Amino acid sequence: MQTRHVSIVGAGLGGLCLAQGLRQAGVSFDVYERDPAAESRRQGYRIRIDAHGQQALSQCLPENLYALFQQTCSAARSVQFLNRDLELIPGRPARSWRTSTVDSDRQPMPPDLSANRQTLREILLSGIEERVHFGKSLRRFEIDSDDAVHIQFDDGTCAVSTLLVGADGVNSVVRQQLAPTSEPGDTGALCIYGKTIVTPDVRERVGATLCVDTSVIFDDGFAVILDPMRFPDTLPGIAKRLAPTCRLSPVDDYLYWAFIGPRARMGIATAELPDQTRLTALIETLVSRWHPRLRALFARGDINTLTMLPVRGAIPPLATWRPGPVTLLGDAIHAMSPAGGLGANTALRDAAALTEAASTQLDLREAVCRYEIAMRGWAETAIKASDDGARSLFCAATTHHS
């Protein structure tokens, strides 16, 4: 087998998971990220890791880092469905949410874990820092007659690799060249993410229930997901015990929240992305008639964490391209609504499968082709489940106000 080298464009969760898997498999790699540093972008929100995501991380991470991931998470809690007056109402979570330890066929399944996104990214960076290059924006690539990939960056530097993986997200530069007609569409929905640090004042004003259980608050045409993030110990302390070489940033306990709904219902014009000051006013308007405890929660949110993102999604069947030494993973090929909690988990699943493809004794082109066929199958299933999750949140007929 020829000596292989994998170039990964994008240091998000999927790209870094792949890098860790390649390290475990003894395959040479480099990761190129356009951001100037690991902490350049806000990464401080809760993310659910399901059974597929957990399996992928266990395959790709060394044992001590996987244990660190587990110990810095909290298990998904029971889900309560509420209206804006904090009254219990009928409802159901997205089918992809798992809060029990058995599936519908009574088979044992690990419950979803809630990870702090930045913490997980720091774990995925541990031990591979020298192979992750920040401030490297891809310009284009070319494939020569020997299937070597020549990669050009905006700063004038170049690299040569046997496999190029586009893990560069919904605006993937790799995808734009590899499959230029597969741009993900705007679904017309928006997410507003934020968090509220849990202080004694917040506990008193918000109430114990909202600080313990996952809650879904339904209003007319949109919903808010609330998820408490409580850590068993300081994150640096957990790292010192389980993986001393991994440096984790301290994180206070917080309530994660996400508004999700159509632009029109949220009062945002097409293509408009308000700044943080405007977002604060928008949230005040959206919750102006809500229960005082909910208004107190959002009023005490950390304005520096406020982010609004349009929801973009790929439409099955997913794009195909001529098999070769360039491929895609994660949002670069199968962007989907966050309503089902499946986007990052599908990217992690891609990373584990692509690790196997890149480290196999098979012909690389054939192995990557097999990966792409399998990836499209589970990604299209995840996209449909995410669309179902969005319908559950937008269309729940469960808002009866007095």
mmCIF file of C-alpha atoms in Angstrom:
data_model
loop_
_atom_site.group_PDB
_atom_site.id
_atom_site.type_symbol
_atom_site.label_atom_id
_atom_site.label_comp_id
_atom_site.label_asym_id
_atom_site.label_seq_id
_atom_site.Cartn_x
_atom_site.Cartn_y
_atom_site.Cartn_z
ATOM 1 C CA MET A 1 0.000 0.000 0.000
ATOM 2 C CA GLN A 2 1.287 3.440 -0.924
ATOM 3 C CA THR A 3 2.115 5.798 1.920
ATOM 4 C CA ARG A 4 -1.054 7.734 2.567
ATOM 5 C CA HIS A 5 -1.502 11.270 3.731
ATOM 6 C CA VAL A 6 -4.904 12.817 4.413
ATOM 7 C CA SER A 7 -5.518 16.555 4.287
ATOM 8 C CA ILE A 8 -8.612 17.634 6.209
ATOM 9 C CA VAL A 9 -10.066 21.069 5.497
ATOM 10 C CA GLY A 10 -12.035 22.235 8.528
ATOM 11 C CA ALA A 11 -11.350 21.812 12.262
ATOM 12 C CA GLY A 12 -14.930 21.352 13.409
ATOM 13 C CA LEU A 13 -16.081 18.314 15.361
ATOM 14 C CA GLY A 14 -16.208 16.019 12.314
ATOM 15 C CA GLY A 15 -12.818 17.029 10.937
ATOM 16 C CA LEU A 16 -11.096 16.710 14.321
ATOM 17 C CA CYS A 17 -12.757 13.357 15.044
ATOM 18 C CA LEU A 18 -11.408 12.089 11.722
ATOM 19 C CA ALA A 19 -7.962 13.424 12.609
ATOM 20 C CA GLN A 20 -8.024 11.582 15.941
ATOM 21 C CA GLY A 21 -9.111 8.388 14.196
ATOM 22 C CA LEU A 22 -6.300 8.654 11.662
ATOM 23 C CA ARG A 23 -3.826 9.226 14.475
ATOM 24 C CA GLN A 24 -5.065 6.037 16.171
ATOM 25 C CA ALA A 25 -4.765 4.149 12.868
ATOM 26 C CA GLY A 26 -1.253 5.416 12.163
ATOM 27 C CA VAL A 27 -2.233 7.341 9.022
ATOM 28 C CA SER A 28 -0.432 10.631 8.351
ATOM 29 C CA PHE A 29 -2.683 13.715 8.292
ATOM 30 C CA ASP A 30 -2.889 17.485 8.531
ATOM 31 C CA VAL A 31 -5.897 19.658 9.376
ATOM 32 C CA TYR A 32 -6.311 23.120 7.835
ATOM 33 C CA GLU A 33 -8.700 25.620 9.423
ATOM 34 C CA ARG A 34 -9.466 29.095 8.100
ATOM 35 C CA ASP A 35 -10.169 30.552 11.581
ATOM 36 C CA PRO A 36 -7.086 32.191 13.100
ATOM 37 C CA ALA A 37 -7.292 30.178 16.338
ATOM 38 C CA ALA A 38 -9.266 27.418 18.027
ATOM 39 C CA GLU A 39 -11.129 29.910 20.202
ATOM 40 C CA SER A 40 -11.918 32.383 17.404
ATOM 41 C CA ARG A 41 -15.512 31.260 17.027
ATOM 42 C CA ARG A 42 -18.124 30.904 19.758
ATOM 43 C CA GLN A 43 -18.306 27.204 20.651
ATOM 44 C CA GLY A 44 -19.844 27.398 24.116
ATOM 45 C CA TYR A 45 -23.189 25.704 23.612
ATOM 46 C CA ARG A 46 -24.674 22.384 24.547
ATOM 47 C CA ILE A 47 -24.681 19.644 21.935
ATOM 48 C CA ARG A 48 -26.396 16.256 22.210
ATOM 49 C CA ILE A 49 -24.273 13.223 21.379
ATOM 50 C CA ASP A 50 -26.379 10.184 20.558
ATOM 51 C CA ALA A 51 -25.478 6.487 20.344
ATOM 52 C CA HIS A 52 -23.957 6.847 16.863
ATOM 53 C CA GLY A 53 -21.899 9.857 17.936
ATOM 54 C CA GLN A 54 -20.702 8.097 21.087
ATOM 55 C CA GLN A 55 -19.704 5.014 19.109
ATOM 56 C CA ALA A 56 -17.772 7.138 16.612
ATOM 57 C CA LEU A 57 -15.926 8.992 19.370
ATOM 58 C CA SER A 58 -15.064 5.727 21.128
ATOM 59 C CA GLN A 59 -13.597 4.412 17.863
ATOM 60 C CA CYS A 60 -11.563 7.511 17.084
ATOM 61 C CA LEU A 61 -10.363 8.771 20.468
ATOM 62 C CA PRO A 62 -7.761 7.145 22.717
ATOM 63 C CA GLU A 63 -9.326 5.540 25.768
ATOM 64 C CA ASN A 64 -8.425 8.313 28.226
ATOM 65 C CA LEU A 65 -9.831 11.079 26.012
ATOM 66 C CA TYR A 66 -13.046 9.162 25.452
ATOM 67 C CA ALA A 67 -13.400 8.746 29.224
ATOM 68 C CA LEU A 68 -12.796 12.490 29.575
ATOM 69 C CA PHE A 69 -15.549 13.178 27.060
ATOM 70 C CA GLN A 70 -17.963 10.989 29.038
ATOM 71 C CA GLN A 71 -17.093 12.527 32.390
ATOM 72 C CA THR A 72 -17.537 16.103 31.147
ATOM 73 C CA CYS A 73 -21.062 15.371 29.860
ATOM 74 C CA SER A 74 -24.394 14.951 31.540
ATOM 75 C CA ALA A 75 -26.989 12.365 30.567
ATOM 76 C CA ALA A 76 -30.111 13.598 28.819
ATOM 77 C CA ARG A 77 -32.877 14.158 31.327
ATOM 78 C CA SER A 78 -36.598 13.618 31.128
ATOM 79 C CA VAL A 79 -38.271 16.035 28.739
ATOM 80 C CA GLN A 80 -41.196 18.165 29.811
ATOM 81 C CA PHE A 81 -43.470 19.954 27.346
ATOM 82 C CA LEU A 82 -44.792 23.318 28.425
ATOM 83 C CA ASN A 83 -46.703 26.255 27.066
ATOM 84 C CA ARG A 84 -45.588 29.822 27.632
ATOM 85 C CA ASP A 85 -47.495 29.871 30.950
ATOM 86 C CA LEU A 86 -45.390 26.919 32.182
ATOM 87 C CA GLU A 87 -48.395 24.589 32.053
ATOM 88 C CA LEU A 88 -47.715 20.958 31.168
ATOM 89 C CA ILE A 89 -49.098 20.103 27.748
ATOM 90 C CA PRO A 90 -49.152 17.055 25.471
ATOM 91 C CA GLY A 91 -46.193 16.794 23.152
ATOM 92 C CA ARG A 92 -43.390 14.632 21.958
ATOM 93 C CA PRO A 93 -39.695 15.150 21.369
ATOM 94 C CA ALA A 94 -38.139 14.656 17.991
ATOM 95 C CA ARG A 95 -37.983 10.916 17.359
ATOM 96 C CA SER A 96 -34.182 11.127 17.363
ATOM 97 C CA TRP A 97 -34.024 12.324 20.995
ATOM 98 C CA ARG A 98 -33.173 9.445 23.316
ATOM 99 C CA THR A 99 -33.648 9.817 27.059
ATOM 100 C CA SER A 100 -34.114 6.141 27.975
ATOM 101 C CA THR A 101 -31.682 3.235 27.911
ATOM 102 C CA VAL A 102 -33.705 1.005 25.543
ATOM 103 C CA ASP A 103 -34.908 1.581 22.004
ATOM 104 C CA SER A 104 -38.369 0.850 20.587
ATOM 105 C CA ASP A 105 -37.454 -2.845 20.265
ATOM 106 C CA ARG A 106 -36.351 -2.987 23.915
ATOM 107 C CA GLN A 107 -32.702 -3.243 22.927
ATOM 108 C CA PRO A 108 -30.111 -1.665 25.262
ATOM 109 C CA MET A 109 -29.023 1.738 23.990
ATOM 110 C CA PRO A 110 -26.916 4.428 25.661
ATOM 111 C CA PRO A 111 -28.893 7.585 26.446
ATOM 112 C CA ASP A 112 -27.913 10.785 24.698
ATOM 113 C CA LEU A 113 -25.177 12.776 26.424
ATOM 114 C CA SER A 114 -25.119 16.573 26.625
ATOM 115 C CA ALA A 115 -21.643 17.932 25.887
ATOM 116 C CA ASN A 116 -20.359 21.472 26.020
ATOM 117 C CA ARG A 117 -19.350 22.038 22.389
ATOM 118 C CA GLN A 118 -16.147 23.947 23.101
ATOM 119 C CA THR A 119 -15.106 21.342 25.677
ATOM 120 C CA LEU A 120 -15.595 18.542 23.165
ATOM 121 C CA ARG A 121 -13.587 20.489 20.604
ATOM 122 C CA GLU A 122 -10.748 20.953 23.107
ATOM 123 C CA ILE A 123 -10.763 17.193 23.780
ATOM 124 C CA LEU A 124 -10.666 16.473 20.033
ATOM 125 C CA LEU A 125 -7.700 18.824 19.625
ATOM 126 C CA SER A 126 -5.715 17.164 22.408
ATOM 127 C CA GLY A 127 -2.543 15.456 21.219
ATOM 128 C CA ILE A 128 -2.837 16.583 17.592
ATOM 129 C CA GLU A 129 -2.186 20.305 18.048
ATOM 130 C CA GLU A 130 0.951 20.227 15.899
ATOM 131 C CA ARG A 131 -1.008 18.807 12.956
ATOM 132 C CA VAL A 132 -3.784 21.422 13.070
ATOM 133 C CA HIS A 133 -2.936 24.587 11.128
ATOM 134 C CA PHE A 134 -5.051 27.691 11.749
ATOM 135 C CA GLY A 135 -5.384 30.679 9.458
ATOM 136 C CA LYS A 136 -5.314 28.425 6.361
ATOM 137 C CA SER A 137 -8.114 29.183 3.917
ATOM 138 C CA LEU A 138 -8.477 26.840 0.925
ATOM 139 C CA ARG A 139 -8.405 28.397 -2.535
ATOM 140 C CA ARG A 140 -8.679 25.348 -4.784
ATOM 141 C CA PHE A 141 -7.385 21.835 -5.447
ATOM 142 C CA GLU A 142 -6.233 19.896 -8.492
ATOM 143 C CA ILE A 143 -5.891 16.128 -9.045
ATOM 144 C CA ASP A 144 -2.964 14.923 -11.155
ATOM 145 C CA SER A 145 -2.699 11.768 -13.272
ATOM 146 C CA ASP A 146 -1.380 9.768 -10.296
ATOM 147 C CA ASP A 147 -4.409 10.712 -8.153
ATOM 148 C CA ALA A 148 -2.322 13.027 -5.974
ATOM 149 C CA VAL A 149 -4.272 16.057 -4.748
ATOM 150 C CA HIS A 150 -2.486 19.418 -5.028
ATOM 151 C CA ILE A 151 -4.004 21.898 -2.570
ATOM 152 C CA GLN A 152 -3.608 25.667 -2.820
ATOM 153 C CA PHE A 153 -4.300 28.070 0.046
ATOM 154 C CA ASP A 154 -5.110 31.764 -0.051
ATOM 155 C CA ASP A 155 -1.799 32.647 1.619
ATOM 156 C CA GLY A 156 0.097 31.231 -1.374
ATOM 157 C CA THR A 157 1.223 27.991 0.281
ATOM 158 C CA CYS A 158 0.529 24.529 -1.134
ATOM 159 C CA ALA A 159 0.234 20.935 0.049
ATOM 160 C CA VAL A 160 0.098 17.549 -1.674
ATOM 161 C CA SER A 161 -1.985 14.680 -0.360
ATOM 162 C CA THR A 162 -3.351 11.261 -1.312
ATOM 163 C CA LEU A 163 -6.803 12.154 0.065
ATOM 164 C CA LEU A 164 -8.501 15.531 0.597
ATOM 165 C CA VAL A 165 -11.517 15.646 2.923
ATOM 166 C CA GLY A 166 -13.832 18.635 2.929
ATOM 167 C CA ALA A 167 -15.015 18.990 6.520
ATOM 168 C CA ASP A 168 -15.467 22.727 6.141
ATOM 169 C CA GLY A 169 -19.148 23.055 6.913
ATOM 170 C CA VAL A 170 -22.210 24.402 5.202
ATOM 171 C CA ASN A 171 -20.195 26.909 3.111
ATOM 172 C CA SER A 172 -17.630 24.279 2.087
ATOM 173 C CA VAL A 173 -15.062 25.481 -0.445
ATOM 174 C CA VAL A 174 -14.223 21.853 -1.216
ATOM 175 C CA ARG A 175 -17.867 21.103 -2.075
ATOM 176 C CA GLN A 176 -18.120 24.195 -4.260
ATOM 177 C CA GLN A 177 -15.429 22.743 -6.506
ATOM 178 C CA LEU A 178 -16.269 19.031 -6.157
ATOM 179 C CA ALA A 179 -20.065 19.273 -6.462
ATOM 180 C CA PRO A 180 -20.880 22.889 -7.400
ATOM 181 C CA THR A 181 -24.630 22.306 -7.929
ATOM 182 C CA SER A 182 -25.249 20.896 -4.431
ATOM 183 C CA GLU A 183 -25.478 24.118 -2.419
ATOM 184 C CA PRO A 184 -27.726 23.548 0.619
ATOM 185 C CA GLY A 185 -30.970 25.498 0.531
ATOM 186 C CA ASP A 186 -32.366 28.007 2.999
ATOM 187 C CA THR A 187 -35.238 26.315 4.847
ATOM 188 C CA GLY A 188 -36.756 29.623 5.882
ATOM 189 C CA ALA A 189 -36.184 28.833 9.566
ATOM 190 C CA LEU A 190 -33.848 30.453 12.081
ATOM 191 C CA CYS A 191 -32.188 29.478 15.343
ATOM 192 C CA ILE A 192 -31.274 31.920 18.097
ATOM 193 C CA TYR A 193 -28.816 30.345 20.538
ATOM 194 C CA GLY A 194 -27.833 31.597 23.940
ATOM 195 C CA LYS A 195 -27.151 30.597 27.515
ATOM 196 C CA THR A 196 -27.825 31.821 31.025
ATOM 197 C CA ILE A 197 -25.235 31.171 33.736
ATOM 198 C CA VAL A 198 -26.846 29.386 36.702
ATOM 199 C CA THR A 199 -26.328 31.613 39.737
ATOM 200 C CA PRO A 200 -28.235 31.543 43.052
ATOM 201 C CA ASP A 201 -30.313 34.465 41.746
ATOM 202 C CA VAL A 202 -31.188 32.566 38.556
ATOM 203 C CA ARG A 203 -32.155 29.439 40.545
ATOM 204 C CA GLU A 204 -34.449 31.506 42.744
ATOM 205 C CA ARG A 205 -36.108 33.457 39.943
ATOM 206 C CA VAL A 206 -36.299 30.676 37.339
ATOM 207 C CA GLY A 207 -37.203 27.781 39.630
ATOM 208 C CA ALA A 208 -35.713 24.370 40.300
ATOM 209 C CA THR A 209 -37.629 22.461 37.608
ATOM 210 C CA LEU A 210 -36.296 24.490 34.691
ATOM 211 C CA CYS A 211 -32.780 24.135 36.113
ATOM 212 C CA VAL A 212 -32.986 20.319 36.242
ATOM 213 C CA ASP A 213 -35.121 18.932 33.407
ATOM 214 C CA THR A 214 -34.961 19.473 29.668
ATOM 215 C CA SER A 215 -37.918 21.621 28.654
ATOM 216 C CA VAL A 216 -39.561 22.384 25.332
ATOM 217 C CA ILE A 217 -41.638 25.563 25.393
ATOM 218 C CA PHE A 218 -44.211 25.836 22.612
ATOM 219 C CA ASP A 219 -45.650 29.091 21.323
ATOM 220 C CA ASP A 220 -47.635 29.706 18.163
ATOM 221 C CA GLY A 221 -45.430 28.505 15.312
ATOM 222 C CA PHE A 222 -42.095 28.322 17.104
ATOM 223 C CA ALA A 223 -40.491 26.653 20.111
ATOM 224 C CA VAL A 224 -37.674 27.064 22.605
ATOM 225 C CA ILE A 225 -35.517 24.216 23.884
ATOM 226 C CA LEU A 226 -34.061 24.635 27.384
ATOM 227 C CA ASP A 227 -31.362 22.256 28.586
ATOM 228 C CA PRO A 228 -29.465 22.551 31.893
ATOM 229 C CA MET A 229 -25.716 21.941 31.720
ATOM 230 C CA ARG A 230 -24.430 20.949 35.162
ATOM 231 C CA PHE A 231 -20.895 19.648 35.545
ATOM 232 C CA PRO A 232 -19.919 17.121 38.243
ATOM 233 C CA ASP A 233 -16.594 18.883 38.927
ATOM 234 C CA THR A 234 -14.481 21.656 37.418
ATOM 235 C CA LEU A 235 -13.567 20.715 33.862
ATOM 236 C CA PRO A 236 -9.817 21.347 34.371
ATOM 237 C CA GLY A 237 -10.026 19.126 37.468
ATOM 238 C CA ILE A 238 -11.642 16.268 35.529
ATOM 239 C CA ALA A 239 -8.978 16.592 32.815
ATOM 240 C CA LYS A 240 -6.165 16.579 35.361
ATOM 241 C CA ARG A 241 -7.474 13.294 36.733
ATOM 242 C CA LEU A 242 -8.186 11.481 33.453
ATOM 243 C CA ALA A 243 -5.989 13.090 30.766
ATOM 244 C CA PRO A 244 -3.381 15.420 32.288
ATOM 245 C CA THR A 245 -2.044 16.603 28.937
ATOM 246 C CA CYS A 246 -5.491 17.847 27.832
ATOM 247 C CA ARG A 247 -6.177 21.445 28.797
ATOM 248 C CA LEU A 248 -9.850 22.246 29.284
ATOM 249 C CA SER A 249 -11.240 25.724 29.801
ATOM 250 C CA PRO A 250 -13.361 26.191 32.922
ATOM 251 C CA VAL A 251 -17.104 26.439 32.295
ATOM 252 C CA ASP A 252 -19.773 27.481 34.788
ATOM 253 C CA ASP A 253 -23.059 25.584 35.019
ATOM 254 C CA TYR A 254 -25.534 27.106 32.585
ATOM 255 C CA LEU A 255 -28.953 26.836 31.010
ATOM 256 C CA TYR A 256 -28.657 26.399 27.252
ATOM 257 C CA TRP A 257 -31.545 27.716 25.196
ATOM 258 C CA ALA A 258 -32.417 27.780 21.525
ATOM 259 C CA PHE A 259 -35.327 29.486 19.791
ATOM 260 C CA ILE A 260 -36.220 27.802 16.517
ATOM 261 C CA GLY A 261 -38.910 28.772 14.053
ATOM 262 C CA PRO A 262 -39.725 30.287 10.655
ATOM 263 C CA ARG A 263 -38.280 33.712 9.861
ATOM 264 C CA ALA A 264 -41.731 35.219 9.429
ATOM 265 C CA ARG A 265 -42.869 34.042 12.848
ATOM 266 C CA MET A 266 -39.687 35.358 14.453
ATOM 267 C CA GLY A 267 -40.109 38.754 12.794
ATOM 268 C CA ILE A 268 -36.888 38.590 10.764
ATOM 269 C CA ALA A 269 -36.811 39.573 7.094
ATOM 270 C CA THR A 270 -35.264 37.319 4.465
ATOM 271 C CA ALA A 271 -31.432 37.420 4.504
ATOM 272 C CA GLU A 272 -31.447 39.602 7.648
ATOM 273 C CA LEU A 273 -29.131 38.610 10.525
ATOM 274 C CA PRO A 274 -29.500 41.105 13.401
ATOM 275 C CA ASP A 275 -26.617 42.003 15.692
ATOM 276 C CA GLN A 276 -26.576 41.021 19.362
ATOM 277 C CA THR A 277 -28.232 44.243 20.564
ATOM 278 C CA ARG A 278 -31.143 43.730 18.191
ATOM 279 C CA LEU A 279 -31.362 40.047 19.189
ATOM 280 C CA THR A 280 -31.825 41.031 22.828
ATOM 281 C CA ALA A 281 -34.768 43.257 21.892
ATOM 282 C CA LEU A 282 -36.185 40.554 19.610
ATOM 283 C CA ILE A 283 -36.136 37.963 22.404
ATOM 284 C CA GLU A 284 -37.810 40.419 24.782
ATOM 285 C CA THR A 285 -40.589 40.861 22.223
ATOM 286 C CA LEU A 286 -41.015 37.130 21.572
ATOM 287 C CA VAL A 287 -41.377 36.320 25.290
ATOM 288 C CA SER A 288 -43.183 39.489 26.414
ATOM 289 C CA ARG A 289 -46.339 37.547 27.298
ATOM 290 C CA TRP A 290 -44.583 34.515 28.727
ATOM 291 C CA HIS A 291 -44.462 33.414 32.362
ATOM 292 C CA PRO A 292 -42.317 35.728 34.540
ATOM 293 C CA ARG A 293 -39.908 32.889 35.330
ATOM 294 C CA LEU A 294 -39.177 32.395 31.637
ATOM 295 C CA ARG A 295 -38.784 36.121 31.069
ATOM 296 C CA ALA A 296 -36.333 36.214 33.986
ATOM 297 C CA LEU A 297 -34.303 33.380 32.430
ATOM 298 C CA PHE A 298 -33.863 35.150 29.084
ATOM 299 C CA ALA A 299 -33.361 38.581 30.658
ATOM 300 C CA ARG A 300 -30.357 37.155 32.527
ATOM 301 C CA GLY A 301 -28.851 35.563 29.427
ATOM 302 C CA ASP A 302 -25.228 36.285 28.551
ATOM 303 C CA ILE A 303 -25.483 38.741 25.649
ATOM 304 C CA ASN A 304 -21.995 37.731 24.490
ATOM 305 C CA THR A 305 -23.269 34.223 23.710
ATOM 306 C CA LEU A 306 -26.214 35.324 21.560
ATOM 307 C CA THR A 307 -26.008 33.972 18.020
ATOM 308 C CA MET A 308 -28.552 33.742 15.214
ATOM 309 C CA LEU A 309 -28.062 31.326 12.336
ATOM 310 C CA PRO A 310 -30.255 30.546 9.330
ATOM 311 C CA VAL A 311 -31.237 26.887 9.066
ATOM 312 C CA ARG A 312 -29.927 25.476 5.818
ATOM 313 C CA GLY A 313 -30.447 21.954 4.600
ATOM 314 C CA ALA A 314 -29.512 19.534 1.862
ATOM 315 C CA ILE A 315 -32.341 17.967 -0.101
ATOM 316 C CA PRO A 316 -32.177 14.191 -0.731
ATOM 317 C CA PRO A 317 -31.015 12.534 -2.844
ATOM 318 C CA LEU A 318 -27.597 13.875 -1.919
ATOM 319 C CA ALA A 319 -25.148 14.966 -4.581
ATOM 320 C CA THR A 320 -22.843 12.454 -6.221
ATOM 321 C CA TRP A 321 -19.509 13.054 -7.923
ATOM 322 C CA ARG A 322 -16.897 11.057 -9.745
ATOM 323 C CA PRO A 323 -15.122 8.756 -7.251
ATOM 324 C CA GLY A 324 -11.608 9.880 -6.519
ATOM 325 C CA PRO A 325 -9.195 11.183 -3.893
ATOM 326 C CA VAL A 326 -11.491 14.019 -2.742
ATOM 327 C CA THR A 327 -14.537 13.525 -0.525
ATOM 328 C CA LEU A 328 -16.785 15.286 1.993
ATOM 329 C CA LEU A 329 -18.152 14.780 5.474
ATOM 330 C CA GLY A 330 -20.617 16.492 7.789
ATOM 331 C CA ASP A 331 -22.388 19.733 6.889
ATOM 332 C CA ALA A 332 -20.186 20.070 3.811
ATOM 333 C CA ILE A 333 -22.422 17.452 2.152
ATOM 334 C CA HIS A 334 -25.493 16.891 4.343
ATOM 335 C CA ALA A 335 -26.462 20.055 6.218
ATOM 336 C CA MET A 336 -29.698 19.579 8.153
ATOM 337 C CA SER A 337 -31.993 21.270 10.640
ATOM 338 C CA PRO A 338 -30.731 21.196 14.237
ATOM 339 C CA ALA A 339 -34.235 20.264 15.418
ATOM 340 C CA GLY A 340 -33.438 16.544 15.435
ATOM 341 C CA GLY A 341 -30.040 16.911 17.069
ATOM 342 C CA LEU A 342 -28.479 14.775 14.341
ATOM 343 C CA GLY A 343 -26.128 17.027 12.358
ATOM 344 C CA ALA A 344 -23.002 16.709 14.499
ATOM 345 C CA ASN A 345 -23.705 13.054 15.251
ATOM 346 C CA THR A 346 -23.904 12.247 11.552
ATOM 347 C CA ALA A 347 -20.614 14.096 10.994
ATOM 348 C CA LEU A 348 -18.970 12.023 13.747
ATOM 349 C CA ARG A 349 -20.349 8.862 12.173
ATOM 350 C CA ASP A 350 -18.886 9.979 8.830
ATOM 351 C CA ALA A 351 -15.505 10.535 10.508
ATOM 352 C CA ALA A 352 -15.366 7.033 11.997
ATOM 353 C CA ALA A 353 -16.313 5.433 8.678
ATOM 354 C CA LEU A 354 -13.838 7.556 6.737
ATOM 355 C CA THR A 355 -11.107 6.600 9.203
ATOM 356 C CA GLU A 356 -11.727 2.970 8.270
ATOM 357 C CA ALA A 357 -11.688 3.824 4.564
ATOM 358 C CA ALA A 358 -8.418 5.761 4.782
ATOM 359 C CA SER A 359 -6.660 3.059 6.809
ATOM 360 C CA THR A 360 -7.848 -0.006 4.891
ATOM 361 C CA GLN A 361 -5.610 -2.215 2.777
ATOM 362 C CA LEU A 362 -8.085 -1.783 -0.085
ATOM 363 C CA ASP A 363 -7.505 0.523 -3.022
ATOM 364 C CA LEU A 364 -8.100 4.032 -1.661
ATOM 365 C CA ARG A 365 -10.436 5.106 -4.455
ATOM 366 C CA GLU A 366 -12.582 1.999 -3.922
ATOM 367 C CA ALA A 367 -12.605 2.423 -0.141
ATOM 368 C CA VAL A 368 -13.664 6.076 -0.372
ATOM 369 C CA CYS A 369 -16.370 5.195 -2.875
ATOM 370 C CA ARG A 370 -17.786 2.622 -0.429
ATOM 371 C CA TYR A 371 -17.718 5.238 2.335
ATOM 372 C CA GLU A 372 -19.620 7.725 0.165
ATOM 373 C CA ILE A 373 -22.363 5.213 -0.667
ATOM 374 C CA ALA A 374 -22.858 4.301 2.998
ATOM 375 C CA MET A 375 -22.645 7.940 4.136
ATOM 376 C CA ARG A 376 -25.363 9.065 1.735
ATOM 377 C CA GLY A 377 -27.643 6.336 3.083
ATOM 378 C CA TRP A 378 -27.453 7.253 6.765
ATOM 379 C CA ALA A 379 -27.263 10.992 6.047
ATOM 380 C CA GLU A 380 -30.482 10.986 4.012
ATOM 381 C CA THR A 381 -32.202 9.120 6.864
ATOM 382 C CA ALA A 382 -30.902 11.744 9.318
ATOM 383 C CA ILE A 383 -32.092 14.628 7.115
ATOM 384 C CA LYS A 384 -35.610 13.180 7.033
ATOM 385 C CA ALA A 385 -35.566 12.709 10.824
ATOM 386 C CA SER A 386 -34.373 16.294 11.278
ATOM 387 C CA ASP A 387 -37.191 17.574 9.086
ATOM 388 C CA ASP A 388 -39.594 15.553 11.226
ATOM 389 C CA GLY A 389 -38.094 17.158 14.333
ATOM 390 C CA ALA A 390 -38.630 20.622 12.880
ATOM 391 C CA ARG A 391 -42.282 19.849 12.164
ATOM 392 C CA SER A 392 -42.673 18.638 15.760
ATOM 393 C CA LEU A 393 -41.418 21.976 17.051
ATOM 394 C CA PHE A 394 -43.148 24.323 14.612
ATOM 395 C CA CYS A 395 -46.504 22.628 14.235
ATOM 396 C CA ALA A 396 -47.282 21.209 17.684
ATOM 397 C CA ALA A 397 -50.896 22.052 18.353
ATOM 398 C CA THR A 398 -50.258 22.382 22.046
ATOM 399 C CA THR A 399 -50.475 26.075 22.809
ATOM 400 C CA HIS A 400 -53.636 26.820 24.737
ATOM 401 C CA HIS A 401 -53.375 30.165 26.458
ATOM 402 C CA SER A 402 -55.840 31.690 28.848
#
